[in-house]
Short mmCIF file of C-alpha atoms in Angstrom, two decimals:
data_model
loop_
_atom_site.label_atom_id
_atom_site.label_comp_id
_atom_site.label_asym_id
_atom_site.label_seq_id
_atom_site.Cartn_x
_atom_site.Cartn_y
_atom_site.Cartn_z
CA UNK A 1 59.73 88.71 -86.17
CA UNK A 2 63.48 89.51 -86.56
CA UNK A 3 66.12 87.16 -88.05
CA UNK A 4 69.16 86.43 -85.99
CA UNK A 5 72.68 87.09 -87.13
CA UNK A 6 73.43 83.35 -86.94
CA UNK A 7 70.40 82.65 -89.10
CA UNK A 8 71.60 85.07 -91.67
CA UNK A 9 75.03 83.49 -91.66
CA UNK A 10 73.48 80.06 -92.26
CA UNK A 11 71.40 81.39 -95.06
CA UNK A 12 74.39 83.10 -96.64
CA UNK A 13 76.41 79.96 -96.38
CA UNK A 14 73.65 77.87 -97.93
CA UNK A 15 73.27 80.37 -100.84
CA UNK A 16 76.99 80.30 -101.42
CA UNK A 17 76.95 76.49 -101.57
CA UNK A 18 74.03 76.56 -104.01
CA UNK A 19 75.91 78.97 -106.27
CA UNK A 20 79.02 76.84 -106.04
CA UNK A 21 77.14 73.65 -107.00
CA UNK A 22 75.49 75.48 -110.01
CA UNK A 23 78.83 76.72 -111.13
CA UNK A 24 80.30 73.23 -110.92
CA UNK A 25 77.49 71.87 -113.10
CA UNK A 26 77.89 74.63 -115.72
CA UNK A 27 80.85 73.11 -117.55
CA UNK A 28 82.37 74.97 -120.58
CA UNK A 29 81.66 71.99 -122.76
CA UNK A 30 79.51 68.88 -122.36
CA UNK A 31 80.39 65.72 -124.21
CA UNK A 32 79.17 62.10 -124.28
CA UNK A 33 81.15 58.91 -123.69
CA UNK A 34 80.55 55.22 -123.37
CA UNK A 35 81.09 53.67 -119.95
CA UNK A 36 83.64 51.41 -118.31
CA UNK A 37 87.27 51.39 -119.44
CA UNK A 38 86.21 53.40 -122.52
CA UNK A 39 85.12 56.30 -120.24
CA UNK A 40 88.29 56.08 -118.12
CA UNK A 41 90.49 56.35 -121.21
CA UNK A 42 88.22 59.09 -122.66
CA UNK A 43 88.68 61.25 -119.50
CA UNK A 44 92.43 60.66 -119.22
CA UNK A 45 93.28 61.08 -122.92
CA UNK A 46 90.79 63.63 -124.13
CA UNK A 47 88.96 65.53 -121.31
CA UNK A 48 91.99 66.25 -119.12
CA UNK A 49 94.28 67.27 -121.92
CA UNK A 50 91.56 69.63 -123.29
CA UNK A 51 91.24 71.40 -119.97
CA UNK A 52 95.01 71.61 -119.67
CA UNK A 53 95.20 73.11 -123.24
CA UNK A 54 92.30 75.51 -123.18
CA UNK A 55 91.31 76.05 -119.54
CA UNK A 56 87.76 74.89 -120.45
CA UNK A 57 86.07 72.51 -118.04
CA UNK A 58 84.60 69.36 -119.50
CA UNK A 59 81.49 67.45 -118.36
CA UNK A 60 81.37 63.83 -119.54
CA UNK A 61 77.95 62.27 -119.73
CA UNK A 62 77.86 58.52 -119.73
CA UNK A 63 75.10 56.50 -121.38
CA UNK A 64 74.10 55.45 -124.93
CA UNK A 65 73.29 57.16 -128.23
CA UNK A 66 69.48 56.64 -128.21
CA UNK A 67 69.29 58.41 -124.79
CA UNK A 68 71.58 61.25 -125.88
CA UNK A 69 69.72 61.84 -129.14
CA UNK A 70 66.38 61.97 -127.24
CA UNK A 71 67.85 64.56 -124.89
CA UNK A 72 69.03 66.72 -127.70
CA UNK A 73 65.83 66.37 -129.66
CA UNK A 74 63.78 67.35 -126.56
CA UNK A 75 65.49 70.86 -126.52
CA UNK A 76 67.20 71.43 -129.91
CA UNK A 77 67.34 75.19 -129.46
CA UNK A 78 69.37 74.82 -126.23
CA UNK A 79 70.68 71.30 -126.20
CA UNK A 80 72.14 69.83 -123.04
CA UNK A 81 75.05 68.26 -125.00
CA UNK A 82 77.56 70.07 -127.14
CA UNK A 83 79.65 67.18 -128.54
CA UNK A 84 78.05 63.91 -129.39
CA UNK A 85 80.24 60.74 -129.40
CA UNK A 86 78.06 58.31 -131.31
CA UNK A 87 77.77 55.04 -133.26
CA UNK A 88 77.44 54.94 -137.01
CA UNK A 89 73.69 54.05 -137.25
CA UNK A 90 72.57 56.60 -134.64
CA UNK A 91 74.94 59.14 -136.16
CA UNK A 92 72.86 58.83 -139.30
CA UNK A 93 69.73 59.38 -137.19
CA UNK A 94 71.18 62.56 -135.79
CA UNK A 95 72.00 63.77 -139.31
CA UNK A 96 68.55 62.90 -140.63
CA UNK A 97 66.83 64.71 -137.75
CA UNK A 98 68.93 67.84 -138.16
CA UNK A 99 70.48 67.63 -134.62
CA UNK A 100 74.11 68.04 -135.65
CA UNK A 101 75.99 70.43 -137.93
CA UNK A 102 78.70 69.98 -140.51
CA UNK A 103 82.27 69.90 -139.22
CA UNK A 104 84.12 73.15 -139.92
CA UNK A 105 87.69 72.39 -140.86
CA UNK A 106 88.67 76.03 -140.07
CA UNK A 107 87.67 75.41 -136.46
CA UNK A 108 89.24 71.90 -136.24
CA UNK A 109 92.85 72.13 -137.48
CA UNK A 110 93.53 68.47 -136.73
CA UNK A 111 90.72 67.39 -139.02
CA UNK A 112 93.14 67.42 -142.00
CA UNK A 113 95.03 64.57 -140.27
CA UNK A 114 91.98 62.24 -140.67
CA UNK A 115 91.84 60.39 -143.96
CA UNK A 116 88.75 60.95 -146.08
CA UNK A 117 87.63 57.33 -145.76
CA UNK A 118 86.80 58.06 -142.10
CA UNK A 119 84.82 61.30 -142.89
CA UNK A 120 82.94 60.38 -146.07
CA UNK A 121 80.48 57.92 -144.47
CA UNK A 122 79.13 60.78 -142.40
CA UNK A 123 78.79 63.19 -145.37
CA UNK A 124 80.61 65.96 -143.53
CA UNK A 125 78.47 65.79 -140.36
CA UNK A 126 81.11 64.07 -138.23
CA UNK A 127 84.17 61.84 -138.39
CA UNK A 128 85.15 58.41 -137.13
CA UNK A 129 87.50 58.77 -134.15
CA UNK A 130 88.37 55.12 -133.38
CA UNK A 131 87.26 51.70 -134.53
CA UNK A 132 87.40 48.07 -133.68
CA UNK A 133 86.24 45.07 -135.62
CA UNK A 134 84.12 42.07 -134.62
CA UNK A 135 85.87 38.70 -134.96
CA UNK A 136 85.76 35.45 -133.06
CA UNK A 137 86.76 35.41 -129.40
CA UNK A 138 87.10 31.88 -128.03
CA UNK A 139 88.23 29.82 -125.06
CA UNK A 140 91.54 28.25 -126.20
CA UNK A 141 91.00 25.39 -123.73
CA UNK A 142 87.80 24.21 -125.37
CA UNK A 143 88.39 25.43 -128.95
CA UNK A 144 91.93 24.52 -129.96
CA UNK A 145 91.62 25.87 -133.47
CA UNK A 146 89.12 28.67 -134.32
CA UNK A 147 86.99 28.32 -137.45
CA UNK A 148 88.70 29.79 -140.44
CA UNK A 149 85.62 31.50 -141.78
CA UNK A 150 82.41 33.09 -140.46
CA UNK A 151 80.42 30.46 -142.35
CA UNK A 152 82.43 27.65 -140.70
CA UNK A 153 81.74 29.29 -137.35
CA UNK A 154 77.97 29.34 -137.88
CA UNK A 155 77.92 25.83 -139.19
CA UNK A 156 80.08 24.53 -136.36
CA UNK A 157 77.42 25.81 -133.93
CA UNK A 158 74.70 24.14 -135.88
CA UNK A 159 76.66 20.89 -135.92
CA UNK A 160 77.36 21.00 -132.21
CA UNK A 161 81.16 21.42 -132.47
CA UNK A 162 80.92 23.98 -129.62
CA UNK A 163 78.41 26.21 -127.86
CA UNK A 164 78.39 29.65 -129.56
CA UNK A 165 77.52 32.86 -127.71
CA UNK A 166 75.63 35.21 -130.03
CA UNK A 167 74.56 38.77 -129.30
CA UNK A 168 70.91 39.13 -128.47
CA UNK A 169 68.51 41.75 -129.92
CA UNK A 170 68.95 44.12 -127.06
CA UNK A 171 72.67 44.63 -127.67
CA UNK A 172 72.42 47.56 -130.01
CA UNK A 173 76.15 48.06 -130.29
CA UNK A 174 76.78 44.66 -131.64
CA UNK A 175 73.85 42.66 -132.98
CA UNK A 176 72.72 44.88 -135.89
CA UNK A 177 76.01 44.65 -137.70
CA UNK A 178 78.17 41.87 -136.14
CA UNK A 179 75.36 39.35 -136.39
CA UNK A 180 72.39 40.44 -138.54
CA UNK A 181 74.20 42.38 -141.36
CA UNK A 182 77.01 39.84 -141.08
CA UNK A 183 74.69 36.97 -141.96
CA UNK A 184 72.98 38.89 -144.71
CA UNK A 185 76.35 39.75 -146.29
CA UNK A 186 77.86 36.30 -145.88
CA UNK A 187 75.06 34.36 -147.43
CA UNK A 188 74.45 36.82 -150.28
CA UNK A 189 70.99 37.74 -149.29
CA UNK A 190 69.39 41.06 -150.18
CA UNK A 191 69.24 43.25 -147.15
CA UNK A 192 65.41 43.42 -147.63
CA UNK A 193 65.12 39.60 -147.68
CA UNK A 194 64.27 39.11 -144.04
CA UNK A 195 63.08 35.60 -144.71
CA UNK A 196 66.69 34.51 -145.69
CA UNK A 197 68.14 36.21 -142.58
CA UNK A 198 65.72 34.61 -140.17
CA UNK A 199 65.99 31.19 -141.77
CA UNK A 200 69.70 31.20 -140.83
CA UNK A 201 69.00 32.55 -137.35
CA UNK A 202 66.35 29.79 -136.75
CA UNK A 203 68.88 27.12 -137.73
CA UNK A 204 71.23 28.45 -135.09
CA UNK A 205 68.53 28.66 -132.40
CA UNK A 206 67.00 25.29 -133.19
CA UNK A 207 70.46 23.57 -132.92
CA UNK A 208 70.34 23.98 -129.15
CA UNK A 209 74.03 24.94 -129.29
CA UNK A 210 73.63 28.73 -129.00
CA UNK A 211 73.25 31.00 -125.97
CA UNK A 212 72.51 34.75 -126.32
CA UNK A 213 74.11 37.66 -124.44
CA UNK A 214 72.44 41.01 -124.16
CA UNK A 215 75.23 42.81 -122.27
CA UNK A 216 78.70 43.21 -123.77
CA UNK A 217 80.34 42.00 -120.56
CA UNK A 218 78.03 39.00 -120.31
CA UNK A 219 79.97 37.37 -123.19
CA UNK A 220 83.07 37.16 -120.99
CA UNK A 221 81.04 35.68 -118.12
CA UNK A 222 79.69 32.98 -120.39
CA UNK A 223 83.23 32.16 -121.60
CA UNK A 224 84.60 32.06 -117.98
CA UNK A 225 81.70 29.95 -116.63
CA UNK A 226 82.04 27.39 -119.46
CA UNK A 227 78.49 28.08 -120.70
CA UNK A 228 79.91 29.11 -124.09
CA UNK A 229 83.05 28.44 -126.02
CA UNK A 230 83.21 30.98 -128.82
CA UNK A 231 81.34 33.86 -130.40
CA UNK A 232 81.40 37.20 -132.18
CA UNK A 233 83.13 39.88 -130.04
CA UNK A 234 85.13 43.09 -130.40
CA UNK A 235 88.81 42.87 -130.76
CA UNK A 236 89.85 45.59 -128.35
CA UNK A 237 87.57 44.24 -125.54
CA UNK A 238 88.74 40.68 -126.20
CA UNK A 239 92.40 41.60 -125.94
CA UNK A 240 91.85 43.63 -122.80
CA UNK A 241 90.22 40.63 -121.18
CA UNK A 242 93.06 38.37 -122.39
CA UNK A 243 95.68 40.73 -120.89
CA UNK A 244 93.60 41.00 -117.66
CA UNK A 245 91.62 38.25 -116.02
CA UNK A 246 90.95 35.75 -118.89
CA UNK A 247 94.35 34.68 -120.35
CA UNK A 248 92.72 31.72 -122.10
CA UNK A 249 90.56 34.00 -124.20
CA UNK A 250 92.04 34.30 -127.74
CA UNK A 251 90.78 36.25 -130.72
CA UNK A 252 90.94 35.90 -134.53
CA UNK A 253 89.50 37.55 -137.59
CA UNK A 254 87.76 35.06 -139.92
CA UNK A 255 89.02 35.03 -143.51
CA UNK A 256 86.11 37.04 -144.87
CA UNK A 257 87.22 39.88 -142.56
CA UNK A 258 86.09 41.43 -139.33
CA UNK A 259 83.10 43.71 -139.15
CA UNK A 260 84.02 47.30 -138.35
CA UNK A 261 82.40 49.21 -135.49
CA UNK A 262 83.43 52.84 -135.57
CA UNK A 263 82.91 55.39 -132.83
CA UNK A 264 82.22 58.81 -134.33
CA UNK A 265 82.06 62.42 -133.14
CA UNK A 266 79.54 65.08 -134.07
CA UNK A 267 79.08 68.75 -133.17
CA UNK A 268 75.57 69.30 -131.92
CA UNK A 269 73.65 72.07 -133.56
CA UNK A 270 73.17 75.04 -131.25
CA UNK A 271 75.62 73.57 -128.81
CA UNK A 272 78.43 75.54 -127.24
CA UNK A 273 81.10 76.91 -129.67
CA UNK A 274 83.64 75.37 -127.23
CA UNK A 275 82.68 72.01 -128.79
CA UNK A 276 84.86 72.81 -131.81
CA UNK A 277 88.05 73.09 -129.71
CA UNK A 278 87.16 69.85 -127.89
CA UNK A 279 86.88 67.99 -131.15
CA UNK A 280 90.27 69.38 -132.21
CA UNK A 281 91.80 68.24 -128.94
CA UNK A 282 90.39 64.74 -129.38
CA UNK A 283 91.77 64.45 -132.93
CA UNK A 284 95.34 65.50 -131.90
CA UNK A 285 97.88 62.74 -132.52
CA UNK A 286 99.23 62.57 -128.96
CA UNK A 287 95.73 62.23 -127.45
CA UNK A 288 94.55 59.66 -130.07
CA UNK A 289 97.72 57.66 -129.31
CA UNK A 290 96.99 57.77 -125.58
CA UNK A 291 93.44 56.50 -126.20
CA UNK A 292 94.62 53.73 -128.52
CA UNK A 293 97.13 52.42 -126.02
CA UNK A 294 94.63 52.58 -123.20
CA UNK A 295 91.68 50.88 -124.89
CA UNK A 296 93.24 48.75 -127.60
CA UNK A 297 91.30 50.24 -130.53
CA UNK A 298 92.67 51.74 -133.71
CA UNK A 299 92.39 55.55 -134.10
CA UNK A 300 92.11 57.79 -137.11
CA UNK A 301 94.89 60.49 -136.89
CA UNK A 302 97.27 59.45 -139.69
CA UNK A 303 100.30 60.48 -137.61
CA UNK A 304 99.61 57.85 -134.86
CA UNK A 305 101.92 54.82 -134.87
CA UNK A 306 101.33 51.65 -132.90
CA UNK A 307 103.88 49.85 -130.77
CA UNK A 308 104.26 46.36 -129.21
CA UNK A 309 101.14 44.13 -128.84
CA UNK A 310 98.82 46.88 -130.21
CA UNK A 311 100.67 46.98 -133.49
CA UNK A 312 100.06 43.31 -133.98
CA UNK A 313 96.44 43.47 -132.91
CA UNK A 314 94.83 46.50 -134.59
CA UNK A 315 92.84 45.43 -137.69
CA UNK A 316 94.00 46.18 -141.19
CA UNK A 317 91.56 48.79 -142.36
CA UNK A 318 91.59 47.37 -145.86
CA UNK A 319 90.77 43.88 -144.69
CA UNK A 320 87.69 44.62 -142.56
CA UNK A 321 84.09 44.98 -143.87
CA UNK A 322 81.97 48.13 -143.61
CA UNK A 323 78.28 47.37 -143.07
CA UNK A 324 75.53 49.33 -144.71
CA UNK A 325 74.89 51.25 -141.46
CA UNK A 326 72.15 53.48 -142.91
CA UNK A 327 70.36 50.46 -144.39
CA UNK A 328 70.67 48.49 -141.22
CA UNK A 329 69.29 51.38 -139.09
CA UNK A 330 66.34 51.67 -141.42
CA UNK A 331 65.43 47.99 -141.11
CA UNK A 332 66.10 47.45 -137.44
CA UNK A 333 62.51 48.14 -136.23
CA UNK A 334 61.27 45.35 -138.48
CA UNK A 335 64.05 42.99 -137.59
CA UNK A 336 63.56 43.63 -133.84
CA UNK A 337 59.81 42.91 -134.19
CA UNK A 338 60.42 39.69 -136.08
CA UNK A 339 63.26 38.64 -133.72
CA UNK A 340 61.02 39.07 -130.69
CA UNK A 341 58.36 36.88 -132.33
CA UNK A 342 60.55 34.13 -133.81
CA UNK A 343 63.85 34.11 -131.80
CA UNK A 344 62.77 35.62 -128.56
CA UNK A 345 66.12 36.10 -126.77
#
């Protein structure tokens, strides 16, 4: 049976569309990013300038570090990701599992603009690119004066001075460091002394003056609804909410210091060589400045200066506390198991 000319045209058009869609998916460099306003700033300040500078197309994958690491580990010889934006604890996992390679300063000229304090924690297998710090975000209508210290904050919740919103065990970006390590560090416990940690957590839970949030945006909902008055939250996100839809939300670092939460970048082993140029684009002062202004977090290029409100809000790097990220990551499976049995939220 013959094929008509019109059928051949349709087949040819379909084949062309298939080729076009494949070409669109085959970006020159594939990178990861966190969602929401973070993603929007990442595209505008990093992905678009990179394409303008190099002509390379950029595919931005949204999700979370555990998902990305699993995808890379499933096909390490031909990974689906070239540049991994990561958190500090999962960055150590990627290093341990041999999924990333040491940064090559010869291929990243802007790396010299990053102070060593932001590179040393990753032992050469990446660098911090921006950071915020957990402090206390609070409803200024119900909390006229925030607690001066973290210990005062936790005791205030136990005493019923306010309802505290605490991050739950499923909020992997916040709970391990801003709550669990924070308590261990504040009360002088050994990181292996889980009994001391969970004794403090039980006091908080049993007070009846605590609610848990397991989504980073849920905290803001709890504040707006009046279900909570105060809690540990990230500086940049708090100020964005204050400047946006929740003007009564205020933020302060307790006197012991905020708890740093760095975002880091790593070059995936066996990923595209174009990844080096993307990392260099990201570390350029003008692009880092763009990101800082858009998202409200401090960045690491030493040539970046802050203006206006941002200058007043970014944390003093010498006054914030660095958790034992590797130690926390190692102990999280046991802490999660115990949390589920004893805290349950």
